[in-house]
Amino acid sequence: MSNHLYDALLAPHAASERPCLHLIDGSTRTYSDMIELAACLASVLAAHGAEVGDRVVVQVDKSPEALALVFACLHAGLVLVPLNTAYTPAEVSYFVGDAMPAVLVSDPSRSNALVEIANGVGADLLTLGGDGSGSLMTEAAAAGDDHPVAEREAGDLAAILYTSGTTGRSKGAMLSHENLLSNTRSLAEVWRFSERDVLLHALPIFHTHGLFVAVNVTLLSGGSMIFLPGFDADMVIRELPRATAIMGVPTFYTRLLARAEFDEELAGHMRLFVSGSAPLLAETHREFFDRTGHHILERYGMTETCMIASNPYKGERRPGTVGFALPGVELRIGEPATGKPVATGEIGVVELTGPNVFGGYWQMPEKTAEEFRDDGFFITGDLGQIDADGYLHIVGRGKDLIISGGFNVYPKEVETAIDDMDGIVESAVIGVPHPDFGEAVVAVVVPEPGAEIGEASIVATLGDSLARFKQPKRVLFTDELPRNTMGKVQKNILRDEHAGILEARQ
Ligand code: AMP
């Protein structure tokens, strides 16, 4: 019996009494604790009708039990579909309808809002709170730990991770066992992880960064994680002395730099600081070095491809760049229209192939076909250039994606919600620089003449339908949006015009 990813990440540690997680209350969870709990959870999922290949949608707070549930899906050969905890029940309803899971696991406080949504697709609803409360753990306590590890091959699906869609429809990126394992192996090697590493884990576990990069690299190398419920600068500063490495979004680093006690004495012993998921300002990189003596290692990736490129472990970590293609990844910069490689130093769209590239979007073969070239290269939609020394620079996002605090916001989804309101002609949603979140959402709205509509009422209405991170920090009014001759709204003009609006408020 073999299970491609389980055999590499979990099976070697099944009897290990070494710590897997260090928790903030001072307790630890050993590898064998976690793997045994996962086996019990696998029995519970099976008892609720989940069979090999079925989806399990999970929207729960980060906790050791939530991580054991991730392991349980792997154990039982189920396809994990983790969701951002900020999604509203209306948003969860879309994902459940699309993924058609056998089981939905939610926070106990959400069960009333979600039970009909689950039942509507024939799924069972189980609950799990951040403190381990809820039906999942109650049932696990009575379940056996002898559920067989499912047979899974390299190409079998391990997870579906939803990305936001430019048209407002999210797409489920299908990731196989080998997509995840090949990427984990590359990262563990390139970043030199070993069983001596203690990773400070402050990222969410519903996104590829915290879930697959941070967790899988640690498991493969047999290290351990200080498992924080979320990012909190006080907690990070307190826990840093026992960590060897941290993986974060740029916001982590700007927040740490805002604290006077974050200095060389506190950070000097660390082996590695990794940044990704959004651009790290070259200025932050330099300030971090001046303060701590460490060069942050910036890497680049996306949900569909896992990690693509990384600055070197040894050698120059060049500020404002994301380094070189990872082992096994073939990268090129193509002309956006044709994919034809551009000359060195020219800007084009970043494209790649490799064992890390996903198999396509769940039940969207046409959308999938649009994102691949005929020769199999995946079109990331990011604009980049490779400098004379081979370092990749990400210069912009062709898709107008806004990344706020490490989370993706597609303007179209917010615009549609605003345009649906009474008294609005149209809107344009842009990202503007924000000192804490990197970027923040700002809406520029054209009201109908004489309409009684204000910033507060728009923000309040969006509060019911959109996750908080997607809600505009400011709503501005104008008589007309700037457009080019093709009738397209020129968002670059709006971005330039409003670039300082949130910085000035801090
Ligand atoms: P996600 O699918 O949520 O991981 O978002 C992927 C997108 O984040 C990429 O397509 C890039 O636009 C952006 N991204 C990730 N890492 C970086 C980075 N180091 N620098 C610039 N953009 C990045």
XYZ file of C-alpha atoms and ligand atoms in Angstrom:
529
model
C 0.000 0.000 0.000
C 1.496 3.347 -0.907
C 0.320 6.905 -0.521
C 2.658 9.253 -2.389
C 2.551 12.306 -0.128
C 1.684 10.583 3.158
C 4.634 8.218 2.789
C 7.039 11.163 2.508
C 5.558 13.578 5.037
C 3.904 11.536 7.772
C 4.709 7.814 7.625
C 8.397 8.279 8.584
C 7.331 9.995 11.821
C 4.460 7.690 12.833
C 6.214 6.426 15.964
C 8.228 9.561 16.646
C 8.001 11.127 20.080
C 9.746 14.255 18.796
C 7.721 17.454 18.956
C 5.771 18.397 15.864
C 4.057 21.453 17.372
C 4.995 23.787 20.206
C 1.910 25.639 21.417
C 1.658 29.025 23.093
C 0.461 27.509 26.373
C 3.866 25.799 26.646
C 2.604 22.323 25.693
C 3.769 20.293 22.708
C 2.192 17.802 20.325
C 4.495 15.035 19.198
C 4.476 13.619 15.714
C 2.885 10.413 16.973
C 0.149 12.439 18.771
C -0.703 14.234 15.559
C -0.555 11.174 13.308
C -2.670 9.121 15.707
C -5.272 11.873 15.966
C -5.305 12.113 12.173
C -6.061 8.383 11.973
C -9.033 8.819 14.343
C -10.267 11.808 12.323
C -9.939 9.738 9.155
C -12.317 7.189 10.758
C -14.796 9.961 11.588
C -14.740 11.318 8.040
C -15.234 7.813 6.655
C -18.149 7.241 9.040
C -19.750 10.335 7.518
C -19.545 8.830 4.068
C -16.296 10.344 2.769
C -14.647 7.904 0.358
C -11.252 8.045 -1.349
C -11.248 10.951 -3.849
C -14.142 12.800 -2.169
C -13.760 16.438 -1.229
C -13.784 17.759 2.338
C -14.425 21.499 2.626
C -12.858 22.975 5.756
C -13.470 26.482 7.118
C -12.080 26.507 10.651
C -9.745 28.546 12.824
C -6.127 27.491 12.977
C -5.422 24.954 15.741
C -3.499 21.680 16.234
C -6.777 19.834 15.629
C -7.310 21.713 12.369
C -3.841 20.628 11.251
C -4.608 17.037 12.268
C -7.694 17.295 10.038
C -5.425 18.256 7.131
C -3.348 15.140 7.896
C -6.559 13.061 8.167
C -7.577 13.997 4.625
C -4.178 12.850 3.403
C -4.460 9.622 5.442
C -7.901 8.796 4.055
C -7.149 9.825 0.456
C -9.614 12.722 0.588
C -9.235 15.969 -1.310
C -8.784 18.841 1.122
C -10.584 22.085 0.218
C -9.532 24.689 2.803
C -11.387 28.005 2.869
C -10.419 31.412 4.173
C -12.069 31.882 7.574
C -13.121 35.390 6.521
C -15.550 34.103 3.886
C -19.198 34.790 4.663
C -21.765 31.942 4.570
C -22.937 33.290 1.188
C -19.405 32.884 -0.140
C -19.012 29.423 1.448
C -22.229 28.408 -0.280
C -20.605 28.990 -3.674
C -17.542 26.880 -2.802
C -19.635 24.042 -1.409
C -21.866 24.047 -4.503
C -18.798 23.938 -6.723
C -16.688 21.394 -4.833
C -19.639 19.113 -3.908
C -17.919 17.730 -0.804
C -18.915 14.658 1.184
C -18.234 16.559 4.417
C -18.129 20.233 5.402
C -16.261 21.156 8.588
C -16.978 24.596 10.061
C -16.659 26.542 13.266
C -19.469 25.630 15.731
C -20.678 29.252 15.637
C -21.361 28.913 11.919
C -23.250 25.621 12.012
C -26.724 27.191 11.911
C -25.817 29.263 8.878
C -24.122 26.370 7.068
C -26.154 23.263 7.831
C -28.625 23.815 4.998
C -25.829 24.633 2.588
C -24.166 21.299 3.449
C -27.387 19.343 3.294
C -28.219 20.979 -0.031
C -25.358 19.040 -1.652
C -25.830 15.901 0.436
C -22.806 16.638 2.644
C -22.595 16.055 6.393
C -21.681 19.051 8.557
C -19.155 18.585 11.353
C -17.886 21.335 13.618
C -14.459 22.239 14.974
C -13.680 25.315 17.058
C -10.258 26.912 17.442
C -10.212 25.476 21.000
C -10.894 21.922 19.777
C -14.600 22.084 20.643
C -17.338 20.744 18.368
C -18.621 17.459 16.994
C -15.463 16.455 15.101
C -13.318 15.997 18.199
C -16.183 14.494 20.210
C -16.594 11.827 17.563
C -12.825 11.369 17.230
C -12.581 10.554 20.943
C -14.804 7.528 20.338
C -13.266 6.526 16.999
C -10.587 3.908 16.362
C -7.136 4.807 15.032
C -6.968 1.809 12.709
C -8.379 3.407 9.575
C -6.186 2.182 6.693
C -3.970 4.698 4.930
C -5.488 5.126 1.459
C -3.613 4.101 -1.660
C -2.759 7.285 -3.591
C -0.457 7.795 -6.542
C 1.655 10.749 -7.618
C -0.983 12.125 -9.974
C -3.928 11.787 -7.600
C -5.527 14.925 -6.237
C -4.462 16.012 -2.758
C -6.189 19.387 -2.527
C -8.255 21.989 -4.289
C -7.352 25.555 -3.363
C -9.678 28.275 -4.542
C -8.224 31.406 -6.060
C -10.321 34.503 -6.604
C -11.662 34.898 -10.119
C -11.421 38.079 -12.170
C -15.009 37.600 -13.225
C -16.063 37.175 -9.602
C -16.182 33.376 -9.932
C -13.511 31.631 -7.922
C -11.563 28.839 -9.537
C -10.491 25.685 -7.725
C -6.828 24.904 -8.431
C -6.372 21.115 -8.454
C -3.098 20.119 -6.791
C -1.783 16.572 -6.985
C 0.338 14.650 -4.507
C 3.355 15.129 -6.772
C 2.733 18.860 -7.269
C 3.008 19.287 -3.511
C 5.767 16.763 -2.867
C 8.097 17.892 -5.646
C 7.795 21.494 -4.466
C 8.337 20.563 -0.827
C 11.487 18.636 -1.721
C 12.880 21.574 -3.700
C 12.189 24.097 -0.957
C 13.550 21.932 1.852
C 16.749 21.465 -0.126
C 17.163 25.043 -1.323
C 16.388 26.541 2.085
C 18.392 23.813 3.893
C 15.752 22.675 6.329
C 16.657 19.927 8.782
C 15.225 18.244 11.855
C 16.969 20.895 13.945
C 14.673 23.579 12.577
C 11.942 25.159 14.646
C 9.716 27.155 12.335
C 7.714 30.031 13.779
C 4.363 29.413 12.080
C 2.125 32.486 12.223
C 0.470 32.157 8.786
C -3.066 30.892 8.178
C -3.375 27.245 7.108
C -6.026 27.755 4.409
C -3.549 29.266 1.929
C -0.679 27.598 0.062
C 1.986 29.587 1.947
C 1.093 28.524 5.500
C -0.372 25.170 4.528
C 1.930 23.677 1.951
C 5.126 25.701 2.058
C 5.494 26.067 5.821
C 3.906 22.843 7.080
C 5.122 20.446 4.391
C 8.723 21.666 4.426
C 8.807 21.174 8.197
C 7.286 17.678 7.998
C 9.592 16.523 5.235
C 12.651 17.579 7.197
C 11.343 16.319 10.563
C 11.606 19.708 12.287
C 8.959 21.295 14.470
C 6.731 24.381 14.439
C 5.834 26.980 17.019
C 2.197 27.030 16.010
C 0.646 30.447 16.622
C -3.095 31.003 16.075
C -2.232 33.977 13.868
C 0.270 36.791 13.511
C 0.626 38.889 16.621
C 3.804 40.960 16.944
C 3.957 40.534 20.737
C 3.657 36.776 20.451
C 6.226 36.573 17.665
C 8.687 38.652 19.681
C 8.100 36.424 22.699
C 8.519 33.153 20.776
C 11.373 34.189 18.485
C 14.185 33.117 20.860
C 13.231 29.429 20.472
C 12.748 29.564 16.675
C 15.305 29.034 13.925
C 13.220 30.194 10.950
C 10.067 32.101 10.067
C 8.010 32.295 6.894
C 5.885 35.378 6.470
C 4.159 37.855 4.231
C 5.773 41.303 3.911
C 3.305 42.721 6.450
C 4.891 40.541 9.155
C 8.212 42.206 8.584
C 6.930 45.778 8.464
C 5.036 45.137 11.702
C 8.103 43.695 13.398
C 10.209 46.619 12.238
C 7.695 48.973 13.835
C 8.698 47.505 17.218
C 11.798 48.962 18.855
C 12.555 45.722 20.728
C 12.878 43.850 17.426
C 16.633 44.150 17.012
C 19.821 42.224 16.341
C 19.906 40.805 19.844
C 16.443 39.289 19.447
C 16.787 38.142 15.822
C 20.510 37.456 15.556
C 20.307 33.715 16.354
C 17.781 33.026 13.568
C 18.785 30.944 10.561
C 16.259 32.191 8.033
C 13.536 34.777 7.380
C 11.443 34.000 4.272
C 8.994 36.407 2.639
C 6.415 35.819 -0.071
C 2.811 36.035 -1.298
C 3.190 39.740 -2.092
C 6.071 42.012 -3.069
C 8.516 42.878 -0.309
C 9.612 46.474 -0.734
C 13.352 46.763 -1.361
C 13.256 49.441 1.321
C 11.890 46.944 3.875
C 14.574 44.421 2.896
C 17.294 47.011 3.540
C 15.790 48.328 6.756
C 15.511 44.736 8.021
C 19.167 44.118 7.270
C 20.251 47.330 8.976
C 18.246 46.421 12.075
C 18.947 42.687 12.390
C 21.925 41.824 10.189
C 19.671 39.399 8.221
C 18.798 39.505 4.541
C 15.187 38.392 4.165
C 14.975 35.603 1.594
C 12.198 36.537 -0.844
C 10.496 33.864 -2.908
C 7.656 33.877 -5.417
C 4.823 31.484 -6.132
C 1.112 31.155 -6.561
C -1.689 28.797 -5.630
C -1.724 27.113 -9.049
C 2.004 26.445 -9.202
C 3.177 26.193 -5.601
C 6.535 27.964 -5.352
C 8.268 29.052 -8.540
C 11.405 31.012 -7.680
C 13.545 31.870 -4.698
C 16.479 34.032 -3.804
C 19.529 31.920 -2.950
C 20.293 30.586 0.513
C 23.978 31.230 -0.080
C 24.812 34.126 -2.354
C 23.229 37.507 -2.869
C 19.582 37.885 -1.861
C 18.798 40.789 -4.112
C 16.229 43.274 -2.780
C 13.214 43.794 -5.037
C 13.729 40.439 -6.788
C 12.454 36.909 -6.243
C 15.637 35.147 -7.299
C 15.942 32.117 -9.551
C 13.689 29.283 -10.712
C 13.523 26.403 -8.221
C 15.041 23.031 -9.212
C 12.854 21.334 -11.815
C 11.046 24.564 -12.750
C 11.540 25.905 -16.259
C 10.751 29.590 -16.375
C 10.469 32.072 -19.215
C 9.274 35.600 -19.814
C 6.926 35.670 -22.785
C 5.172 38.256 -24.863
C 1.728 38.467 -23.258
C -0.128 37.868 -26.523
C 1.925 34.973 -27.887
C 4.218 33.643 -25.187
C 7.194 34.125 -27.496
C 10.259 34.607 -25.249
C 11.315 38.253 -24.877
C 14.939 39.448 -24.807
C 16.797 39.448 -21.465
C 15.761 42.432 -19.380
C 12.488 42.996 -21.259
C 9.182 42.880 -19.414
C 6.699 40.160 -20.261
C 4.431 37.628 -18.656
C 5.979 35.012 -16.345
C 5.381 31.481 -17.657
C 6.579 28.111 -16.399
C 6.428 24.342 -16.509
C 7.479 21.839 -13.889
C 6.208 19.066 -11.637
C 4.827 21.763 -9.318
C 2.309 23.124 -11.847
C -1.312 22.188 -11.078
C -3.462 19.973 -13.269
C -6.112 22.612 -13.990
C -9.150 24.315 -12.504
C -11.811 22.076 -10.983
C -14.548 21.530 -13.543
C -13.392 24.431 -15.719
C -11.591 22.843 -18.690
C -12.019 25.935 -20.856
C -10.663 28.291 -18.226
C -7.750 25.864 -17.724
C -6.990 25.763 -21.445
C -6.851 29.578 -21.563
C -4.113 29.679 -18.951
C -1.715 27.284 -20.698
C 0.316 27.781 -23.883
C 0.241 25.069 -26.535
C 3.646 23.803 -25.380
C 2.346 23.278 -21.831
C 3.710 26.417 -20.147
C 1.385 27.918 -17.518
C 0.705 31.640 -17.898
C 0.911 33.193 -14.423
C -0.530 36.567 -15.407
C 2.274 38.273 -13.498
C 4.502 40.637 -15.370
C 8.194 40.177 -14.820
C 11.695 40.567 -16.182
C 14.926 38.662 -15.718
C 17.998 40.820 -15.159
C 21.462 40.232 -16.584
C 22.409 38.112 -13.542
C 19.355 35.902 -13.901
C 17.304 37.310 -11.004
C 13.555 37.437 -11.626
C 11.796 40.735 -10.896
C 7.995 40.794 -10.569
C 6.981 44.181 -11.897
C 3.222 44.088 -11.802
C 0.151 41.991 -12.066
C -1.487 41.774 -15.394
C -4.697 40.731 -13.758
C -5.064 43.815 -11.531
C -5.013 41.646 -8.476
C -4.847 43.557 -5.197
C -2.897 41.881 -2.396
C -3.917 43.256 0.963
C -2.133 41.823 4.001
C -1.183 38.768 1.930
C -4.761 38.078 0.769
C -5.854 38.398 -2.824
C -8.672 40.737 -3.751
C -9.929 40.804 -7.306
C -11.334 44.273 -8.030
C -14.082 42.898 -10.220
C -15.807 41.134 -7.343
C -15.918 44.296 -5.221
C -16.986 46.427 -8.187
C -19.867 44.101 -8.937
C -21.085 44.309 -5.341
C -20.949 48.132 -5.418
C -22.526 48.454 -8.854
C -25.485 46.370 -7.650
C -26.397 49.040 -5.088
C -29.071 51.651 -5.786
C -27.830 55.080 -6.840
C -24.536 53.880 -8.372
C -23.607 54.273 -12.025
C -20.320 52.391 -11.892
C -17.182 51.888 -9.879
C -13.506 51.075 -10.197
C -11.676 49.295 -7.411
C -7.937 49.728 -7.098
C -5.137 48.859 -4.698
C -3.204 51.728 -3.189
C -0.045 51.528 -1.073
C -0.745 50.954 2.598
C 2.043 50.998 5.189
C 0.739 47.955 7.037
C -1.147 45.802 4.519
C 1.153 46.495 1.555
C -1.892 47.406 -0.460
C -5.408 48.332 0.546
C -8.665 48.338 -1.368
C -10.043 51.727 -2.466
C -13.233 52.176 -4.482
C -13.804 55.071 -6.851
C -17.531 55.421 -7.422
C -19.665 57.361 -9.898
C -23.049 58.083 -8.240
C -26.267 58.760 -10.137
C -26.991 62.494 -10.269
C -28.746 63.583 -7.087
C -28.356 60.152 -5.418
C -28.223 60.288 -1.621
C -25.357 57.901 -1.144
C -22.287 58.250 1.041
C -19.073 56.438 1.894
C -20.424 55.031 5.172
C -23.534 53.491 3.618
C -21.541 51.761 0.868
C -19.044 50.347 3.365
C -21.902 49.192 5.638
C -23.725 47.435 2.790
C -20.570 45.617 1.663
C -20.027 44.438 5.237
C -22.878 41.944 4.763
C -21.636 40.353 1.591
C -17.845 40.577 1.415
C -15.075 39.242 3.624
C -13.462 42.026 5.622
C -10.167 41.959 3.737
C -12.038 42.718 0.497
C -13.926 45.721 1.861
C -12.683 49.148 0.714
C -10.714 51.188 3.223
C -11.967 54.319 1.421
C -14.759 55.050 -1.022
C -14.200 58.133 -3.171
C -16.703 59.832 -5.455
C -16.180 61.187 -8.954
C -18.337 62.324 -11.879
C -16.579 60.167 -14.448
C -13.943 57.396 -14.617
C -10.909 57.935 -16.860
C -11.087 55.719 -19.972
C -8.821 54.963 -22.929
C -9.897 54.983 -26.551
C -10.992 51.354 -26.300
C -13.372 52.306 -23.508
C -11.310 50.548 -20.818
C -11.071 52.233 -17.429
C -7.498 53.430 -16.891
C -6.854 52.176 -13.425
C -3.239 53.272 -13.542
C -4.443 56.893 -13.588
C -6.668 56.286 -10.578
C -3.848 54.522 -8.732
C -1.471 57.428 -9.373
C -4.064 59.981 -8.362
C -4.898 58.265 -5.070
C -1.539 56.667 -4.271
C -0.971 58.629 -1.048
C -4.506 58.583 0.308
C -3.998 55.927 2.981
C -0.414 56.710 3.822
C -1.494 60.241 4.725
C -4.052 58.881 7.184
C -1.578 56.806 9.221
P -1.624 33.317 -4.359
O -2.216 32.451 -5.396
O -2.588 33.786 -3.329
O -0.426 32.716 -3.735
O -1.151 34.666 -5.084
C -0.235 34.567 -6.114
C 0.202 35.917 -6.568
O 0.860 36.617 -5.518
C 1.225 35.826 -7.656
O 0.632 35.576 -8.912
C 1.901 37.170 -7.556
O 1.127 38.159 -8.216
C 1.875 37.447 -6.074
N 3.147 37.148 -5.417
C 3.495 36.080 -4.692
N 4.752 36.201 -4.230
C 5.217 37.383 -4.671
C 6.452 38.096 -4.538
N 7.459 37.625 -3.818
N 6.560 39.277 -5.172
C 5.560 39.785 -5.903
N 4.359 39.183 -6.050
C 4.196 37.995 -5.450
